[in-house]
Short mmCIF file of C-alpha atoms in Angstrom, two decimals:
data_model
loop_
_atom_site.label_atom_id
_atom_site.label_comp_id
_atom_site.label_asym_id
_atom_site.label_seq_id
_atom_site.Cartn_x
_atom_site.Cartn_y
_atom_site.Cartn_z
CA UNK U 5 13.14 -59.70 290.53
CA UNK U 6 11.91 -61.95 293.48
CA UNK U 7 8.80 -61.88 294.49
CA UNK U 8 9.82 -60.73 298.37
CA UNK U 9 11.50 -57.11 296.06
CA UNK U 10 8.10 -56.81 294.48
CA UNK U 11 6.37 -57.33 297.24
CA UNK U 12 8.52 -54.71 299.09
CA UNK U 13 8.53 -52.01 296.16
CA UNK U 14 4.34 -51.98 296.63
CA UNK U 15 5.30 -50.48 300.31
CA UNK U 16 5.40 -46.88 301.21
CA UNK U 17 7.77 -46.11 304.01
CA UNK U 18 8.31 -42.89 303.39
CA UNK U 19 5.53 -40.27 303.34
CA UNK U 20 6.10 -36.69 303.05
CA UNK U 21 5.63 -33.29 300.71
CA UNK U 22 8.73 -31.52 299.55
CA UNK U 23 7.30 -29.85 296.28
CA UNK U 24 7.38 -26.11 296.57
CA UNK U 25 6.93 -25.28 292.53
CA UNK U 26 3.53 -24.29 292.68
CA UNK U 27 3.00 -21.13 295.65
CA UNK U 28 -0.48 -21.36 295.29
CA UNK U 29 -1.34 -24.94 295.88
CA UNK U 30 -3.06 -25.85 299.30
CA UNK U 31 -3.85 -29.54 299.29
CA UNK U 32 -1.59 -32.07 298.05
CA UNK U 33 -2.49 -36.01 298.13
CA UNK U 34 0.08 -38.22 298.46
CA UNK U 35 0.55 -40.61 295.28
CA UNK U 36 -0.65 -43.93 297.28
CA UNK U 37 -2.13 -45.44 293.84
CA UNK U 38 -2.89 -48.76 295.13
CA UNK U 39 0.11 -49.10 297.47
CA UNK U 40 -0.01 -49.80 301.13
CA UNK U 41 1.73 -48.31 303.12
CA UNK U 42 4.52 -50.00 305.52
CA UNK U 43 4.54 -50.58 309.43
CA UNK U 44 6.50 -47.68 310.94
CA UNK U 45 6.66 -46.16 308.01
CA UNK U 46 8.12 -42.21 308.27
CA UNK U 47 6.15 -39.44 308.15
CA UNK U 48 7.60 -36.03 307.68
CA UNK U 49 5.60 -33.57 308.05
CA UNK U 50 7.36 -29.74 307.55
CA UNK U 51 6.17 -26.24 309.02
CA UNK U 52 3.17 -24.82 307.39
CA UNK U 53 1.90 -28.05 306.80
CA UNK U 54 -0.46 -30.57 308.59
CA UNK U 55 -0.85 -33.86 307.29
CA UNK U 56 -4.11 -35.50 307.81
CA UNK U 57 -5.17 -39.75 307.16
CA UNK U 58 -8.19 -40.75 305.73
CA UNK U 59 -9.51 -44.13 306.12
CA UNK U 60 -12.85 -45.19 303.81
CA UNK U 61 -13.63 -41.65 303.32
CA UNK U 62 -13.44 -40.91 306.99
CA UNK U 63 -10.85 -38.53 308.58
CA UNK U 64 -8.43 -40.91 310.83
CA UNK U 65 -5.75 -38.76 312.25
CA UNK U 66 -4.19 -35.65 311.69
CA UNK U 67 -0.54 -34.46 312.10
CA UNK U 68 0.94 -31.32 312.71
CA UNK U 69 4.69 -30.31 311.70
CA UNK U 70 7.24 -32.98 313.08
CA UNK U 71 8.88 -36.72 312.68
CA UNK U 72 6.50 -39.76 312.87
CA UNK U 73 6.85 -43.23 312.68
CA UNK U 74 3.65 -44.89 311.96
CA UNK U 75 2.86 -47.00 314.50
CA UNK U 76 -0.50 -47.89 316.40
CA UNK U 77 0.78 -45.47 319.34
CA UNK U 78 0.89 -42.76 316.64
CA UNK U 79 -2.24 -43.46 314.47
CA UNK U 80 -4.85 -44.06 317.25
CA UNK U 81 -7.76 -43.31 315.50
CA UNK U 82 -6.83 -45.46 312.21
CA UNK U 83 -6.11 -48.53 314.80
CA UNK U 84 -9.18 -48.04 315.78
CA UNK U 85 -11.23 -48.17 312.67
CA UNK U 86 -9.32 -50.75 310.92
CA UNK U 87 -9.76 -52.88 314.17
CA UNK U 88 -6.29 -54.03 314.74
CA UNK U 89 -5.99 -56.20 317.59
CA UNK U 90 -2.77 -56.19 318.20
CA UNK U 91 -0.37 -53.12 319.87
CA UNK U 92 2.26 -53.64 317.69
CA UNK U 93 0.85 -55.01 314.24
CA UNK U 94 3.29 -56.26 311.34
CA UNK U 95 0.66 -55.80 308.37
CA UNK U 96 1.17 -53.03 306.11
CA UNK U 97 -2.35 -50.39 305.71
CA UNK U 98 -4.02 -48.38 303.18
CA UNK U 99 -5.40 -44.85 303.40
CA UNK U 100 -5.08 -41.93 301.86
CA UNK U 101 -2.70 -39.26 303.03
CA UNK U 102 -3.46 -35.36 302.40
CA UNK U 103 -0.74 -32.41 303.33
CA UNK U 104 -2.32 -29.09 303.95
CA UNK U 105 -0.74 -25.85 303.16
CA UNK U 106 -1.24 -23.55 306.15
CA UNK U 107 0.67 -21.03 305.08
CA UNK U 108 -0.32 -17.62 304.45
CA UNK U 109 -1.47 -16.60 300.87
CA UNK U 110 -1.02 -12.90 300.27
CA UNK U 111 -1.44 -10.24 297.73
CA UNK U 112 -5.15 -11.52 296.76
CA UNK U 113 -7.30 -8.78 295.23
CA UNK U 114 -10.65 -7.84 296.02
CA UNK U 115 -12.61 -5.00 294.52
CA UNK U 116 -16.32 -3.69 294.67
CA UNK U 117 -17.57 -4.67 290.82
CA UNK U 118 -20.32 -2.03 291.22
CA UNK U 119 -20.21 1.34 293.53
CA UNK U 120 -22.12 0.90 296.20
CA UNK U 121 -24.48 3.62 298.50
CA UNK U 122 -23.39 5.24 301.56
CA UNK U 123 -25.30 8.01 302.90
CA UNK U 124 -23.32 11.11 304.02
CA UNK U 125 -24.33 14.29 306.58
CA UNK U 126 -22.70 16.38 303.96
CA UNK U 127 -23.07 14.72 300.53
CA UNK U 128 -26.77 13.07 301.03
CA UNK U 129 -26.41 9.97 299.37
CA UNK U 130 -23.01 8.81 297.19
CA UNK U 131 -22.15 5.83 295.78
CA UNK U 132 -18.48 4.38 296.91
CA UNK U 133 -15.78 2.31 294.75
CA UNK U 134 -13.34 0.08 296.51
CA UNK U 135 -10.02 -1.89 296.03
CA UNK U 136 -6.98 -3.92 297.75
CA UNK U 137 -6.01 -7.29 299.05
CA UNK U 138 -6.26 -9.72 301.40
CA UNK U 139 -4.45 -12.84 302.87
CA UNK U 140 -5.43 -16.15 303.71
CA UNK U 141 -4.81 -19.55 305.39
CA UNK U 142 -6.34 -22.54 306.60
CA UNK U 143 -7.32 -22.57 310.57
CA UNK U 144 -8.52 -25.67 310.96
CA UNK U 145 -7.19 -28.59 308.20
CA UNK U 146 -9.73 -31.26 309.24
CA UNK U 147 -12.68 -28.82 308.84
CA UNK U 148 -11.46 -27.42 305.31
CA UNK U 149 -11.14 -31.18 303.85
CA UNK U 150 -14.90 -31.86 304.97
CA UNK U 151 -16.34 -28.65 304.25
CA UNK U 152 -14.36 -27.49 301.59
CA UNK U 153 -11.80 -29.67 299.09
CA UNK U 154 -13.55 -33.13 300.16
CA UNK U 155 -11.03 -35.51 298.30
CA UNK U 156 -9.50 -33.57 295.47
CA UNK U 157 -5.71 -34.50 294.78
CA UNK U 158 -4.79 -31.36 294.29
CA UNK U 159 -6.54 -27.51 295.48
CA UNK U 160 -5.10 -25.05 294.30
CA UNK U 161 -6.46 -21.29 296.04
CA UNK U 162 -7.42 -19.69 292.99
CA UNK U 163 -10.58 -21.88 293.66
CA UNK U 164 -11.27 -20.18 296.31
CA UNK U 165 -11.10 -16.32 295.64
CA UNK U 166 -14.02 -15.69 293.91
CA UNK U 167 -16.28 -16.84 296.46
CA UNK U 168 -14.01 -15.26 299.51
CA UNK U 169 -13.58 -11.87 297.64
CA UNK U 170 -17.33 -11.63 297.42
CA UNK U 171 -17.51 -11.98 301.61
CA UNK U 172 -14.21 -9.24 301.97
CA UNK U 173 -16.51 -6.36 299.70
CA UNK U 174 -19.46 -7.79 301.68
CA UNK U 175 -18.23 -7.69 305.09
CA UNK U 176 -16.43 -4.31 304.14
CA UNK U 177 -19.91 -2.51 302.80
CA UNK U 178 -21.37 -3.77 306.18
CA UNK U 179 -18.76 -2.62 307.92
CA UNK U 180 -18.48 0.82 306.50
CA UNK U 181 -22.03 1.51 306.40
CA UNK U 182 -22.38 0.75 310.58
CA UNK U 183 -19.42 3.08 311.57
CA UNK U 184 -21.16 5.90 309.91
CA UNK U 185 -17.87 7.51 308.51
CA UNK U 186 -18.03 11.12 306.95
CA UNK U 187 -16.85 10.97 303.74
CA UNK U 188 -14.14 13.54 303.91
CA UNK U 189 -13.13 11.61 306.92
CA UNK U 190 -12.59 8.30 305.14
CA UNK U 191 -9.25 8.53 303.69
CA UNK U 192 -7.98 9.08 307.57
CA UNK U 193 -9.80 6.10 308.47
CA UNK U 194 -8.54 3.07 306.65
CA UNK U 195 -7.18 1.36 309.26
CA UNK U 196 -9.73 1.52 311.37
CA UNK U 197 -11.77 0.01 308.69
CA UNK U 198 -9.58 -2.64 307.68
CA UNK U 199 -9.50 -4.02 310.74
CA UNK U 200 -13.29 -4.12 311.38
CA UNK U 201 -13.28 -5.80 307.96
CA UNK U 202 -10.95 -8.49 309.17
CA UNK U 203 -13.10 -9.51 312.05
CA UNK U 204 -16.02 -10.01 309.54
CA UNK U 205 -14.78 -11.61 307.47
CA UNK U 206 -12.68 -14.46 309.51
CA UNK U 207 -16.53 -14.86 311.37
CA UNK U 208 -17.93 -15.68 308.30
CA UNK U 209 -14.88 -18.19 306.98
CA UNK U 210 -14.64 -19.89 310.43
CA UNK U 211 -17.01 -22.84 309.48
CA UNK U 212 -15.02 -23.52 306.50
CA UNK U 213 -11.78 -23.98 308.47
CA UNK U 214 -10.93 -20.61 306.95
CA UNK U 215 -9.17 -17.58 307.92
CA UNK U 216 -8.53 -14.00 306.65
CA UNK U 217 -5.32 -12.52 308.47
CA UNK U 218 -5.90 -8.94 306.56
CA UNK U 219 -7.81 -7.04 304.67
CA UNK U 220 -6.15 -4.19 303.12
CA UNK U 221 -7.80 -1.23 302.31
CA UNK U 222 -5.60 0.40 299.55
CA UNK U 223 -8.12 2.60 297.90
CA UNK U 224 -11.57 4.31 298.55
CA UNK U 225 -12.89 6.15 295.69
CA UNK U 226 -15.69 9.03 295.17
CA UNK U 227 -17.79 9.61 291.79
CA UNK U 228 -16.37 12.16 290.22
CA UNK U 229 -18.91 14.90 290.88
CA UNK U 230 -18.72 14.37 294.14
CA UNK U 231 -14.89 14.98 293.90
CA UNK U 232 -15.44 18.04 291.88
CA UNK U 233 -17.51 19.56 294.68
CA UNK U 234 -15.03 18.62 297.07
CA UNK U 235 -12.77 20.42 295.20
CA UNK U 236 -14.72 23.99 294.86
CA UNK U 237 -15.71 23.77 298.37
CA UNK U 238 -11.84 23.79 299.35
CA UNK U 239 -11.30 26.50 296.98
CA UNK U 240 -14.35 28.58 297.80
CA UNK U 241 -12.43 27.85 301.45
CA UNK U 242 -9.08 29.05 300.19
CA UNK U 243 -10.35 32.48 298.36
CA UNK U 244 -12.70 33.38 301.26
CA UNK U 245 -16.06 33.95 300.03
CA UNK U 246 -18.80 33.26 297.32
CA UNK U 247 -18.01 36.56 295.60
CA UNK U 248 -14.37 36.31 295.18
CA UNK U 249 -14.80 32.45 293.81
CA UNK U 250 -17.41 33.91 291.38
CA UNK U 251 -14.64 36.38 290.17
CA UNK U 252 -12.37 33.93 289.91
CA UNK U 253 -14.55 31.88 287.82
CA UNK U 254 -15.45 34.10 285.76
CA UNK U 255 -11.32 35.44 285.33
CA UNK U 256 -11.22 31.58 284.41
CA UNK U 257 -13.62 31.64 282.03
CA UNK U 258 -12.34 34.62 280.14
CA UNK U 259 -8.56 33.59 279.92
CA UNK U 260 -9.95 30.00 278.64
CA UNK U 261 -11.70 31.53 275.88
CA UNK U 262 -9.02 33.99 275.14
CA UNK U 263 -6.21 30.72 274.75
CA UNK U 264 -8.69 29.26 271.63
CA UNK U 265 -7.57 30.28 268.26
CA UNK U 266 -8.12 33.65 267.49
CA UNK U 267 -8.97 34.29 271.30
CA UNK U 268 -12.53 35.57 271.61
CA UNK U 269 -13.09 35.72 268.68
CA UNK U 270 -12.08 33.56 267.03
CA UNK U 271 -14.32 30.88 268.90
CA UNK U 272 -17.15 32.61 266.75
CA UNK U 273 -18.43 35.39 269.08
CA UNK U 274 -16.63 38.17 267.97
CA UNK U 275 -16.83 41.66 269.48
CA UNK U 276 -19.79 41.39 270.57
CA UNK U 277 -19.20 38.09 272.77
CA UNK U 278 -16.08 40.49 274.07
CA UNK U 279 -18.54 42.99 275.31
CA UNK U 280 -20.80 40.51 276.45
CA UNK U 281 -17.73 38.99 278.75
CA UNK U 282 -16.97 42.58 279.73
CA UNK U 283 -20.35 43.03 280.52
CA UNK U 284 -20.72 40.02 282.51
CA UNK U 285 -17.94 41.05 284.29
CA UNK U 286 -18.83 44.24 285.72
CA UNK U 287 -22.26 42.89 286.58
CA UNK U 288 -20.18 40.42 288.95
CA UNK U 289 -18.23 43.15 290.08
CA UNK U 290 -21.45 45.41 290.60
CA UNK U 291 -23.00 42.15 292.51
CA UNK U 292 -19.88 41.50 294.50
CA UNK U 293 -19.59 44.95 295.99
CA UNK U 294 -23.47 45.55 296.61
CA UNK U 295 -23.13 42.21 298.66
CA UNK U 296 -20.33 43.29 300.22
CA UNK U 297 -22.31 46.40 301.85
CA UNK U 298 -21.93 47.06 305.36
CA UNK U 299 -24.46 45.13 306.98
CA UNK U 300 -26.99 46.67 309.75
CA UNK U 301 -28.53 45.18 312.98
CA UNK U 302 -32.82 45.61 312.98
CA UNK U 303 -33.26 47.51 316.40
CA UNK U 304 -36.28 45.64 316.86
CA UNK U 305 -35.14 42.26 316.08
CA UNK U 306 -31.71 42.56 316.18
CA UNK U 307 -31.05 39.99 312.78
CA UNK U 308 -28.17 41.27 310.81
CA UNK U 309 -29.55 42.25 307.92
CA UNK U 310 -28.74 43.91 304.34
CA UNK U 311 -29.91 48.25 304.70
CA UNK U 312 -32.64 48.98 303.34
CA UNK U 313 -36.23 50.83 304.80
CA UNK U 314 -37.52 47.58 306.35
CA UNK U 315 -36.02 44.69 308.16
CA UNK U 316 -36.71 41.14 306.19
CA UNK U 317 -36.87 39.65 308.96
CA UNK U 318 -39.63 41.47 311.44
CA UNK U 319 -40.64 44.21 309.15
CA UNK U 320 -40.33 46.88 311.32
CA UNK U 321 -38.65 50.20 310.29
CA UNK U 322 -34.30 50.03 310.32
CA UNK U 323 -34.01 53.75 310.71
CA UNK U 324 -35.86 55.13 313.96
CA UNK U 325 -37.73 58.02 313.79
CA UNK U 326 -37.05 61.25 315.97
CA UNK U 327 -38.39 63.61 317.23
CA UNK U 328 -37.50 66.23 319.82
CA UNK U 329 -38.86 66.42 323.70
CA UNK U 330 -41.56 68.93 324.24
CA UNK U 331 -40.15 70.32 327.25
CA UNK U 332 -35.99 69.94 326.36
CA UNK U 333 -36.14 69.76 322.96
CA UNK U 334 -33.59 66.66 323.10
CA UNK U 335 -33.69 64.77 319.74
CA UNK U 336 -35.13 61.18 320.96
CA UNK U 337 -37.08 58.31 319.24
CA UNK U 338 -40.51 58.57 318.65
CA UNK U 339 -43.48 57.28 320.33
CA UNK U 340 -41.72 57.18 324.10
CA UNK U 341 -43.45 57.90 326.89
CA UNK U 342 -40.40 59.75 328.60
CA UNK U 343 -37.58 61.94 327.85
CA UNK U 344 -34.52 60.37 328.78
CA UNK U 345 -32.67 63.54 328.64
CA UNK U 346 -35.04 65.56 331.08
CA UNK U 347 -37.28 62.83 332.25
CA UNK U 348 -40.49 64.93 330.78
CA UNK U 349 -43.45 63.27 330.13
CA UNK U 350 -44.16 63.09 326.43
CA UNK U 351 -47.89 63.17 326.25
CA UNK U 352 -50.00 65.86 324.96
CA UNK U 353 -52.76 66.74 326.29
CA UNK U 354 -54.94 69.53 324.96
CA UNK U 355 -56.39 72.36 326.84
CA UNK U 356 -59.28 75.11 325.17
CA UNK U 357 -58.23 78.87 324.96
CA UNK U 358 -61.12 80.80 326.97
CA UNK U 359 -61.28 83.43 324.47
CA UNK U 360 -61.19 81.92 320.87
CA UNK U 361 -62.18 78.29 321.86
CA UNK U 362 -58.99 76.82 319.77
CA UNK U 363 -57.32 73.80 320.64
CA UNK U 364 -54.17 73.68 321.38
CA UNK U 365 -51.42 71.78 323.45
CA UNK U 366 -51.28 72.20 327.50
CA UNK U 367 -47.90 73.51 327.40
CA UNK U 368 -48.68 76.46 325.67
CA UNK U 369 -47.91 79.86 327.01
CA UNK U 370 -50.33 81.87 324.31
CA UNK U 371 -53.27 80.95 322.28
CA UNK U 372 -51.56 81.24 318.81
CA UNK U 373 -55.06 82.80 316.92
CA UNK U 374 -55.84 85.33 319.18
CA UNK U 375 -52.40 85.88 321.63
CA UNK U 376 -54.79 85.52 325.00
CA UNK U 377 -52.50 84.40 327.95
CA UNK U 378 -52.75 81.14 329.31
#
């Protein structure tokens, strides 16, 4: 081999990333290993890539999808720092080459490790779990080499999910917590919340030449007592009132017990635990229908309340007391002033009989002890 082959296999002319075998690699450097590379050498760069130079450490130029041949026109920024002279120079260069994935990486997970606290109108205070996935891609290539992958050969984005799924359940909590959601009204609101999760977290990845293109909300989970109430609230819903679900809890209760072995039973309780269900029973039954008495309005304070001899409420009399007009004999209620049958004036005054001194009502025709006429 001559020395001007040698010479000429230590030259790069071609530069460019065709590797697709590993999906989740971002950053690839180019194999320079000691080689310089050629004068108008090619540069291919391919969509969802950018290829960026680094001179010393120092970012030179970068190069978005397309066809270059490396010339001083093309690489102004490494002309500049390697101080060529000359427009058109003949001498071959060294720097290091990097291709950045910019594609989209989907399907990562992210998931709340712990529940977290949300306070509810309904529920006071519950603790949420969370789940789904997100996708991601670099924004800015120059700003992810500096701030992120410095001058690793290869970066693959499993380095990066930890730390990025810890911002998505962060930014999510946040988000979820400002917008003040219900809790029943959450499962109709996951888009709403994935979105507002999204802008989040791309603020928060911007400085790293970062960004999130969606967070997916697949699942939002209750603790499971919280889910149970749910539940008897809709069925307390569906079977009308407290009564009838107390009926139908305690129908429940007896047909479970009656499926063990030996029904009743056999579960240990014997007749007498039968009786005591019976029992139990007809006490819910007695409770049910004494609730279910017609209710009555207080005339003075017109609550609706349970009958009885006294309102709860003001505790004044429910039943009015009559009595009949002294000049009509109308029934009406008791202590008015008027009859509002006749209009008669319903106070009594007294007058004395002249003859036996008794007392006795003005209206009176004859002293009832001794028959004078009044």
């Amino acid at each position: 081999m001559g020395l001007g082959s040698f010479i000429r296999k230590q030259l790069i002319d071609v530069i460019e990333w065709t590797s697709d075998n590993e999906n989740d690699l971002m950053v690839y450097r180019f194999p320079v290993d000691g080689k310089e590379i050629k004068n108008g050498a090619q540069l291919t760069v391919r969509e969802s890539q950018v290829a960026i130079f680094v001179n010393e450490g120092q970012i030179a130029d970068v190069f978005k999808p397309g066809r270059y041949k490396l010339i001083t026109e093309n690489i102004p920024v490494l002309t500049k720092l390697q101080s060529w002279k000359y427009k058109d120079f003949n001498s071959p260069f060294k720097a290091e080459v990097y291709f950045v994935n910019t594609k989209q990486f989907q399907g990562l997970k992210w998931g709340t490790s712990n529940p977290f606290a949300l306070r509810d109108a309904d529920f006071g205070v519950v603790r949420i779990r969370a789940f789904g996935t997100y996708s991601l891609k670099v924004d800015d290539a120059a700003t992810f080499l500096k701030e992120v992958f410095g001058t690793q050969e290869r970066f693959y984005v499993k380095s990066l999910t930890d730390y990025v799924k810890s911002i998505v359940v962060s930014s999510f909590t946040d988000f979820l917590s400002e917008q003040k959601v219900p809790v029943l009204d959450i499962p109709t609101k996951y888009e709403e919340i994935s979105n507002g999760a999204t802008l989040k977290v791309s603020e928060k990845l911007q400085s790293m030449g970062l960004k999130v293109q969606e967070v997916i909300v697949e699942n939002i989970s209750l603790p499971d007592e919280v889910e149970k109430a749910i539940d008897q609230k809709s069925t307390i819903k569906v079977l009308g009132d407290m009564n009838t679900y107390t009926q139908y809890k305690a129908a429940n209760a007896i047909e479970t017990a009656a499926a063990n072995n030996g029904g009743i039973a056999g579960a240990g309780v014997g007749l007498g635990a039968g009786l005591g269900f019976g029992q139990m029973m007809a006490n819910t039954m007695n409770s049910a229908n004494s609730n279910n008495q017609a209710k009555v309005i207080c005339p003075h304070c017109h609550a609706t309340v349970n009958p009885g001899k006294f309102c709860p409420e003001c505790g004044n009399a429910l039943v009015e007391e009559k009595t009949t007009c002294i000049k009509c004999g109308a029934s009406i209620k008791k202590g008015v002033k008027f009859c509002p049958e006749c209009g008669a004036s319903q106070v009594v005054t007294t007058i004395t009989c002249p003859k036996c001194g008794n007392k006795l009502p003005s209206t009176s025709k004859f002293c009832p002890e001794c028959g004078e006429k009044l």
